[in-house]
GROMACS .gro file of C-alpha atoms in nm:
model
  396
    1UNK     CA    1   8.726  10.410  25.743
    2UNK     CA    2   8.794  10.758  25.596
    3UNK     CA    3   8.788  11.030  25.860
    4UNK     CA    4   8.553  11.326  25.892
    5UNK     CA    5   8.712  11.670  25.881
    6UNK     CA    6   8.798  11.861  26.199
    7UNK     CA    7   8.575  12.137  26.066
    8UNK     CA    8   8.288  11.892  26.018
    9UNK     CA    9   8.324  11.754  26.369
   10UNK     CA   10   8.338  12.110  26.504
   11UNK     CA   11   8.008  12.213  26.344
   12UNK     CA   12   7.763  12.282  26.627
   13UNK     CA   13   7.419  12.125  26.643
   14UNK     CA   14   7.122  12.357  26.620
   15UNK     CA   15   6.970  12.423  26.965
   16UNK     CA   16   6.648  12.499  26.776
   17UNK     CA   17   6.626  12.161  26.603
   18UNK     CA   18   6.833  11.913  26.806
   19UNK     CA   19   6.538  11.809  27.026
   20UNK     CA   20   6.311  11.739  26.728
   21UNK     CA   21   6.337  11.357  26.766
   22UNK     CA   22   6.197  11.384  27.121
   23UNK     CA   23   5.912  11.603  27.001
   24UNK     CA   24   5.831  11.358  26.721
   25UNK     CA   25   5.834  11.068  26.967
   26UNK     CA   26   5.593  11.256  27.195
   27UNK     CA   27   5.358  11.318  26.903
   28UNK     CA   28   5.366  10.949  26.807
   29UNK     CA   29   5.262  10.870  27.165
   30UNK     CA   30   4.957  11.092  27.120
   31UNK     CA   31   5.084  11.404  27.301
   32UNK     CA   32   5.014  11.744  27.150
   33UNK     CA   33   5.335  11.949  27.129
   34UNK     CA   34   5.322  12.328  27.125
   35UNK     CA   35   5.622  12.453  26.930
   36UNK     CA   36   5.784  12.753  27.096
   37UNK     CA   37   6.127  12.647  26.973
   38UNK     CA   38   6.132  12.778  26.618
   39UNK     CA   39   6.057  13.110  26.450
   40UNK     CA   40   5.801  12.972  26.208
   41UNK     CA   41   5.517  13.226  26.204
   42UNK     CA   42   5.158  13.103  26.186
   43UNK     CA   43   5.067  13.422  25.997
   44UNK     CA   44   4.935  13.358  25.645
   45UNK     CA   45   5.170  13.428  25.354
   46UNK     CA   46   5.040  13.720  25.142
   47UNK     CA   47   4.804  13.582  24.876
   48UNK     CA   48   4.974  13.788  24.606
   49UNK     CA   49   5.296  13.588  24.659
   50UNK     CA   50   5.120  13.253  24.646
   51UNK     CA   51   4.926  13.353  24.334
   52UNK     CA   52   5.249  13.451  24.155
   53UNK     CA   53   5.360  13.088  24.172
   54UNK     CA   54   5.019  12.934  24.103
   55UNK     CA   55   4.926  13.151  23.806
   56UNK     CA   56   5.250  13.202  23.616
   57UNK     CA   57   5.294  13.099  23.250
   58UNK     CA   58   5.646  12.956  23.279
   59UNK     CA   59   5.708  12.668  23.038
   60UNK     CA   60   6.081  12.622  23.104
   61UNK     CA   61   6.194  12.655  23.465
   62UNK     CA   62   6.531  12.807  23.379
   63UNK     CA   63   6.817  12.942  23.587
   64UNK     CA   64   6.775  13.287  23.734
   65UNK     CA   65   7.063  13.536  23.727
   66UNK     CA   66   7.318  13.461  23.996
   67UNK     CA   67   7.241  13.790  24.171
   68UNK     CA   68   6.865  13.756  24.120
   69UNK     CA   69   6.659  13.915  23.845
   70UNK     CA   70   6.707  14.284  23.782
   71UNK     CA   71   6.332  14.339  23.817
   72UNK     CA   72   6.331  14.188  24.166
   73UNK     CA   73   6.636  14.380  24.281
   74UNK     CA   74   6.499  14.710  24.147
   75UNK     CA   75   6.169  14.658  24.326
   76UNK     CA   76   6.357  14.557  24.640
   77UNK     CA   77   6.565  14.875  24.621
   78UNK     CA   78   6.241  15.076  24.598
   79UNK     CA   79   6.112  14.898  24.910
   80UNK     CA   80   6.433  14.990  25.094
   81UNK     CA   81   6.405  15.358  24.994
   82UNK     CA   82   6.069  15.366  25.174
   83UNK     CA   83   6.262  15.251  25.484
   84UNK     CA   84   6.524  15.528  25.452
   85UNK     CA   85   6.776  15.284  25.301
   86UNK     CA   86   6.898  15.444  24.979
   87UNK     CA   87   7.047  15.171  24.762
   88UNK     CA   88   7.024  15.059  24.400
   89UNK     CA   89   6.972  14.720  24.237
   90UNK     CA   90   7.349  14.691  24.184
   91UNK     CA   91   7.400  14.705  24.563
   92UNK     CA   92   7.191  14.388  24.610
   93UNK     CA   93   7.260  14.017  24.560
   94UNK     CA   94   6.965  13.781  24.603
   95UNK     CA   95   7.056  13.465  24.794
   96UNK     CA   96   6.903  13.135  24.893
   97UNK     CA   97   6.783  13.260  25.229
   98UNK     CA   98   6.954  13.486  25.479
   99UNK     CA   99   7.170  13.187  25.570
  100UNK     CA  100   7.342  13.184  25.233
  101UNK     CA  101   7.378  13.562  25.253
  102UNK     CA  102   7.573  13.522  25.576
  103UNK     CA  103   7.787  13.241  25.435
  104UNK     CA  104   7.874  13.449  25.127
  105UNK     CA  105   7.948  13.751  25.346
  106UNK     CA  106   8.179  13.566  25.584
  107UNK     CA  107   8.348  13.394  25.290
  108UNK     CA  108   8.405  13.728  25.117
  109UNK     CA  109   8.559  13.921  25.407
  110UNK     CA  110   8.750  13.663  25.612
  111UNK     CA  111   9.027  13.409  25.582
  112UNK     CA  112   9.068  13.101  25.803
  113UNK     CA  113   9.179  13.212  26.148
  114UNK     CA  114   9.018  13.556  26.126
  115UNK     CA  115   8.778  13.676  26.395
  116UNK     CA  116   8.428  13.826  26.410
  117UNK     CA  117   8.299  13.992  26.727
  118UNK     CA  118   7.933  13.919  26.805
  119UNK     CA  119   7.725  14.030  27.105
  120UNK     CA  120   7.584  13.718  27.265
  121UNK     CA  121   7.343  13.552  27.295
  122UNK     CA  122   7.320  13.542  26.916
  123UNK     CA  123   7.146  13.346  26.642
  124UNK     CA  124   7.295  13.000  26.685
  125UNK     CA  125   7.381  12.949  26.319
  126UNK     CA  126   7.633  13.235  26.333
  127UNK     CA  127   7.852  12.979  26.507
  128UNK     CA  128   7.791  12.727  26.230
  129UNK     CA  129   7.854  12.973  25.946
  130UNK     CA  130   8.178  13.086  26.110
  131UNK     CA  131   8.294  12.731  26.174
  132UNK     CA  132   8.225  12.641  25.810
  133UNK     CA  133   8.454  12.927  25.706
  134UNK     CA  134   8.728  12.853  25.961
  135UNK     CA  135   8.653  13.180  26.140
  136UNK     CA  136   8.663  13.236  26.516
  137UNK     CA  137   8.361  13.392  26.687
  138UNK     CA  138   8.469  13.631  26.963
  139UNK     CA  139   8.170  13.692  27.191
  140UNK     CA  140   8.097  14.003  27.393
  141UNK     CA  141   7.835  13.919  27.653
  142UNK     CA  142   7.510  14.111  27.695
  143UNK     CA  143   7.306  14.046  28.008
  144UNK     CA  144   6.944  13.965  28.077
  145UNK     CA  145   6.960  14.214  28.366
  146UNK     CA  146   7.022  14.490  28.106
  147UNK     CA  147   6.751  14.353  27.874
  148UNK     CA  148   7.041  14.243  27.645
  149UNK     CA  149   7.140  14.599  27.555
  150UNK     CA  150   7.458  14.666  27.357
  151UNK     CA  151   7.761  14.598  27.580
  152UNK     CA  152   7.992  14.888  27.657
  153UNK     CA  153   8.217  14.999  27.371
  154UNK     CA  154   8.515  14.930  27.598
  155UNK     CA  155   8.409  14.564  27.602
  156UNK     CA  156   8.436  14.558  27.221
  157UNK     CA  157   8.765  14.749  27.204
  158UNK     CA  158   8.953  14.512  27.434
  159UNK     CA  159   8.858  14.219  27.208
  160UNK     CA  160   8.980  14.371  26.880
  161UNK     CA  161   9.298  14.215  26.743
  162UNK     CA  162   9.479  14.223  26.406
  163UNK     CA  163   9.264  13.919  26.315
  164UNK     CA  164   8.934  14.102  26.374
  165UNK     CA  165   8.748  14.161  26.047
  166UNK     CA  166   8.395  14.251  26.152
  167UNK     CA  167   8.134  14.312  26.416
  168UNK     CA  168   7.808  14.124  26.355
  169UNK     CA  169   7.475  14.221  26.509
  170UNK     CA  170   7.116  14.104  26.467
  171UNK     CA  171   6.872  14.395  26.483
  172UNK     CA  172   6.609  14.333  26.613
  173UNK     CA  173   6.778  14.044  26.783
  174UNK     CA  174   6.730  13.672  26.756
  175UNK     CA  175   6.712  13.522  27.021
  176UNK     CA  176   6.665  13.823  27.252
  177UNK     CA  177   6.421  14.046  27.066
  178UNK     CA  178   6.644  14.341  27.153
  179UNK     CA  179   6.607  14.648  26.930
  180UNK     CA  180   6.922  14.860  26.897
  181UNK     CA  181   6.875  15.233  26.948
  182UNK     CA  182   7.010  15.494  26.707
  183UNK     CA  183   7.271  15.586  26.970
  184UNK     CA  184   7.391  15.225  26.991
  185UNK     CA  185   7.420  15.198  26.612
  186UNK     CA  186   7.618  15.524  26.611
  187UNK     CA  187   7.856  15.379  26.872
  188UNK     CA  188   7.914  15.075  26.652
  189UNK     CA  189   7.973  15.305  26.356
  190UNK     CA  190   8.248  15.490  26.543
  191UNK     CA  191   8.426  15.171  26.649
  192UNK     CA  192   8.425  15.010  26.301
  193UNK     CA  193   8.552  15.333  26.145
  194UNK     CA  194   8.822  15.367  26.409
  195UNK     CA  195   8.949  15.012  26.359
  196UNK     CA  196   8.862  14.979  25.987
  197UNK     CA  197   8.620  14.687  26.030
  198UNK     CA  198   8.305  14.572  25.857
  199UNK     CA  199   7.973  14.613  26.040
  200UNK     CA  200   7.739  14.330  25.942
  201UNK     CA  201   7.375  14.375  26.042
  202UNK     CA  202   7.126  14.091  26.016
  203UNK     CA  203   6.804  14.291  25.973
  204UNK     CA  204   6.556  14.020  25.876
  205UNK     CA  205   6.315  14.125  26.155
  206UNK     CA  206   6.312  14.493  26.052
  207UNK     CA  207   5.932  14.519  26.039
  208UNK     CA  208   5.880  14.366  26.381
  209UNK     CA  209   5.919  14.656  26.624
  210UNK     CA  210   5.685  14.740  26.911
  211UNK     CA  211   5.578  15.018  27.149
  212UNK     CA  212   5.619  15.280  26.878
  213UNK     CA  213   5.992  15.211  26.852
  214UNK     CA  214   6.170  15.264  26.519
  215UNK     CA  215   6.420  15.035  26.352
  216UNK     CA  216   6.761  15.189  26.278
  217UNK     CA  217   6.946  15.034  25.986
  218UNK     CA  218   7.324  15.038  25.944
  219UNK     CA  219   7.256  15.124  25.579
  220UNK     CA  220   7.101  15.457  25.681
  221UNK     CA  221   7.418  15.596  25.843
  222UNK     CA  222   7.638  15.833  25.645
  223UNK     CA  223   8.007  15.748  25.645
  224UNK     CA  224   7.957  15.370  25.662
  225UNK     CA  225   7.928  15.315  25.286
  226UNK     CA  226   8.246  15.104  25.267
  227UNK     CA  227   8.190  14.928  25.599
  228UNK     CA  228   7.819  14.838  25.626
  229UNK     CA  229   7.679  14.504  25.507
  230UNK     CA  230   7.311  14.425  25.554
  231UNK     CA  231   7.163  14.076  25.558
  232UNK     CA  232   6.793  14.045  25.479
  233UNK     CA  233   6.528  13.785  25.396
  234UNK     CA  234   6.163  13.746  25.299
  235UNK     CA  235   6.120  13.463  25.550
  236UNK     CA  236   5.978  13.654  25.845
  237UNK     CA  237   5.857  13.973  25.677
  238UNK     CA  238   5.605  13.789  25.459
  239UNK     CA  239   5.585  13.461  25.653
  240UNK     CA  240   5.766  13.292  25.365
  241UNK     CA  241   6.028  13.083  25.547
  242UNK     CA  242   6.003  12.805  25.288
  243UNK     CA  243   6.075  13.033  24.994
  244UNK     CA  244   6.443  13.057  25.097
  245UNK     CA  245   6.507  13.399  24.945
  246UNK     CA  246   6.738  13.643  25.119
  247UNK     CA  247   6.985  13.904  25.008
  248UNK     CA  248   7.310  14.086  25.076
  249UNK     CA  249   7.304  14.465  25.055
  250UNK     CA  250   7.613  14.687  25.055
  251UNK     CA  251   7.746  14.997  24.882
  252UNK     CA  252   8.098  14.853  24.898
  253UNK     CA  253   8.148  14.752  24.532
  254UNK     CA  254   8.457  14.540  24.596
  255UNK     CA  255   8.264  14.339  24.854
  256UNK     CA  256   7.958  14.299  24.629
  257UNK     CA  257   8.176  14.188  24.335
  258UNK     CA  258   8.344  13.932  24.560
  259UNK     CA  259   8.016  13.800  24.700
  260UNK     CA  260   7.886  13.770  24.344
  261UNK     CA  261   8.160  13.515  24.270
  262UNK     CA  262   8.021  13.299  24.552
  263UNK     CA  263   7.672  13.347  24.404
  264UNK     CA  264   7.793  13.243  24.061
  265UNK     CA  265   7.951  12.929  24.206
  266UNK     CA  266   7.613  12.811  24.333
  267UNK     CA  267   7.454  12.922  24.001
  268UNK     CA  268   7.129  13.093  24.105
  269UNK     CA  269   6.858  13.135  24.367
  270UNK     CA  270   6.535  12.936  24.302
  271UNK     CA  271   6.323  13.085  24.022
  272UNK     CA  272   5.974  13.021  24.163
  273UNK     CA  273   6.077  13.161  24.500
  274UNK     CA  274   6.210  13.476  24.330
  275UNK     CA  275   5.873  13.517  24.156
  276UNK     CA  276   5.691  13.486  24.487
  277UNK     CA  277   5.931  13.728  24.659
  278UNK     CA  278   5.895  13.987  24.384
  279UNK     CA  279   5.516  13.966  24.406
  280UNK     CA  280   5.528  13.990  24.786
  281UNK     CA  281   5.670  14.341  24.751
  282UNK     CA  282   5.318  14.446  24.644
  283UNK     CA  283   5.184  14.351  24.989
  284UNK     CA  284   4.983  14.645  25.128
  285UNK     CA  285   5.089  14.824  25.448
  286UNK     CA  286   4.766  14.709  25.613
  287UNK     CA  287   4.906  14.354  25.617
  288UNK     CA  288   5.204  14.466  25.825
  289UNK     CA  289   4.993  14.685  26.052
  290UNK     CA  290   4.775  14.388  26.141
  291UNK     CA  291   5.070  14.152  26.183
  292UNK     CA  292   5.264  14.391  26.409
  293UNK     CA  293   4.957  14.456  26.624
  294UNK     CA  294   4.905  14.081  26.660
  295UNK     CA  295   5.268  14.016  26.757
  296UNK     CA  296   5.273  14.300  27.007
  297UNK     CA  297   4.966  14.153  27.177
  298UNK     CA  298   5.129  13.809  27.175
  299UNK     CA  299   5.444  13.953  27.329
  300UNK     CA  300   5.243  14.128  27.599
  301UNK     CA  301   5.053  13.809  27.675
  302UNK     CA  302   5.363  13.590  27.691
  303UNK     CA  303   5.571  13.828  27.904
  304UNK     CA  304   5.292  13.900  28.152
  305UNK     CA  305   5.217  13.528  28.193
  306UNK     CA  306   5.583  13.434  28.236
  307UNK     CA  307   5.630  13.705  28.498
  308UNK     CA  308   5.366  13.530  28.710
  309UNK     CA  309   5.569  13.207  28.726
  310UNK     CA  310   5.780  13.182  29.040
  311UNK     CA  311   6.154  13.172  28.974
  312UNK     CA  312   6.130  13.279  28.608
  313UNK     CA  313   6.313  13.590  28.488
  314UNK     CA  314   6.235  13.725  28.142
  315UNK     CA  315   6.367  14.008  27.927
  316UNK     CA  316   6.113  14.236  27.758
  317UNK     CA  317   6.172  14.233  27.380
  318UNK     CA  318   6.115  14.542  27.167
  319UNK     CA  319   6.135  14.364  26.834
  320UNK     CA  320   6.138  14.032  26.643
  321UNK     CA  321   5.920  13.760  26.802
  322UNK     CA  322   6.146  13.595  27.057
  323UNK     CA  323   6.233  13.636  27.420
  324UNK     CA  324   6.491  13.483  27.650
  325UNK     CA  325   6.360  13.344  27.978
  326UNK     CA  326   6.574  13.232  28.270
  327UNK     CA  327   6.427  12.924  28.441
  328UNK     CA  328   6.477  12.792  28.797
  329UNK     CA  329   6.671  12.490  28.667
  330UNK     CA  330   7.040  12.402  28.642
  331UNK     CA  331   7.023  12.283  28.281
  332UNK     CA  332   6.756  12.411  28.046
  333UNK     CA  333   6.861  12.147  27.792
  334UNK     CA  334   6.790  11.866  28.037
  335UNK     CA  335   6.459  12.030  28.125
  336UNK     CA  336   6.364  12.082  27.759
  337UNK     CA  337   6.431  11.714  27.686
  338UNK     CA  338   6.251  11.598  28.002
  339UNK     CA  339   5.937  11.799  27.926
  340UNK     CA  340   5.915  11.621  27.589
  341UNK     CA  341   6.015  11.273  27.706
  342UNK     CA  342   5.867  11.240  28.052
  343UNK     CA  343   5.597  11.501  28.099
  344UNK     CA  344   5.253  11.588  27.968
  345UNK     CA  345   4.960  11.777  28.114
  346UNK     CA  346   4.621  11.679  27.982
  347UNK     CA  347   4.808  11.511  27.698
  348UNK     CA  348   4.990  11.832  27.602
  349UNK     CA  349   5.347  11.959  27.635
  350UNK     CA  350   5.573  12.231  27.494
  351UNK     CA  351   5.899  12.247  27.304
  352UNK     CA  352   6.145  12.528  27.379
  353UNK     CA  353   6.498  12.600  27.255
  354UNK     CA  354   6.772  12.571  27.519
  355UNK     CA  355   6.959  12.903  27.513
  356UNK     CA  356   7.307  12.764  27.581
  357UNK     CA  357   7.338  12.703  27.206
  358UNK     CA  358   7.294  13.076  27.145
  359UNK     CA  359   7.615  13.150  27.335
  360UNK     CA  360   7.974  13.063  27.249
  361UNK     CA  361   8.107  13.147  27.597
  362UNK     CA  362   8.135  12.823  27.793
  363UNK     CA  363   7.875  12.795  28.068
  364UNK     CA  364   7.663  13.094  27.965
  365UNK     CA  365   7.288  13.052  27.916
  366UNK     CA  366   7.269  12.710  28.081
  367UNK     CA  367   6.944  12.791  28.262
  368UNK     CA  368   6.788  12.999  27.984
  369UNK     CA  369   6.552  12.916  27.699
  370UNK     CA  370   6.447  13.100  27.387
  371UNK     CA  371   6.073  13.121  27.336
  372UNK     CA  372   5.922  13.217  27.001
  373UNK     CA  373   5.580  13.378  27.039
  374UNK     CA  374   5.455  13.260  26.702
  375UNK     CA  375   5.136  13.103  26.838
  376UNK     CA  376   4.802  13.269  26.911
  377UNK     CA  377   4.744  13.431  27.250
  378UNK     CA  378   4.529  13.151  27.396
  379UNK     CA  379   4.789  12.891  27.299
  380UNK     CA  380   5.062  13.106  27.456
  381UNK     CA  381   4.869  13.121  27.783
  382UNK     CA  382   4.828  12.744  27.775
  383UNK     CA  383   5.201  12.701  27.703
  384UNK     CA  384   5.300  12.905  28.007
  385UNK     CA  385   5.052  12.707  28.219
  386UNK     CA  386   5.217  12.384  28.102
  387UNK     CA  387   5.565  12.527  28.170
  388UNK     CA  388   5.464  12.631  28.523
  389UNK     CA  389   5.329  12.286  28.608
  390UNK     CA  390   5.628  12.116  28.447
  391UNK     CA  391   5.876  12.328  28.646
  392UNK     CA  392   5.696  12.242  28.969
  393UNK     CA  393   5.716  11.870  28.893
  394UNK     CA  394   6.073  11.887  28.761
  395UNK     CA  395   6.198  12.061  29.075
  396UNK     CA  396   6.000  11.853  29.324
   0.00000   0.00000   0.00000
């Protein structure tokens, strides 16, 4: 039998999706499963985006431009200006989701064997994207005790080698919900300038900041024009995960021209999704105000309820819609499988994402889970109640 590649065998499973078969089996047995494992918002997609697909007059569904239509990119640039990100349409390449944006970015700036430093825990697919490109992830650990703040600059410096090509952050963070301060972004700026590295910022959760805190983009810093690369997406901003439209943004023309070659190789992003994404840019500010208020209340509900559960430690997120919780168990993966396979309370159970898959350091995060607060407040209270009862039974 022909053999599978080493790279293929090395591709990690998604900690977010690997337990899906157990959840499906529970549902088939009549158990209601609350999904806290995946960042799929229950917020309605803006009607203007849906109408753009329903009411268009397209007769031939043709290819889009490889970088996305000029109209979309110009409107997107105008949206960024309102967020103190001063770019033009030529600085933007539309992609098939933020995932493709990351793949194109890593492919454009690294060769096999190169290294990217990432504060962990981090979005699990960063491991997969890096593995697909033959790149080594070098983690620098942030701690739940520090609310997952940026590790000390000294921790970054001692990891930099001639193979280091970039530092990658997610701001606000998935899975931690951590929001980087302006001072922390400035520290990263100094280190990438000193060592001539790229600074890649996954900013898909830009709108989701709480407690009056402000998002600080790497694209807003002077002096980083040749070093900063921003990854973005419509998925979370407009609750349009299924549209699969993201983008790469950078003022580094050599990088953009290189990434465009990757875009040309896959031909184009999906035309209908581009139409919807362009229309979504007309979404009024009131939509975001309501969404942010709702998520902040959900966060407050989830954190306060988790803090009541004996043995649970939880970080307080300032952005995105995730938190990391430390459970009184040895293996959160075993617990997450058990709660789907062998537990139900009043015919209900919950699905969480084991956090070990968000680390690349062996042994880290074994007793942690990522929880996405994408359900309404009453459901979140019920989920924590189920978790509390399940932990008591699991540990008895």
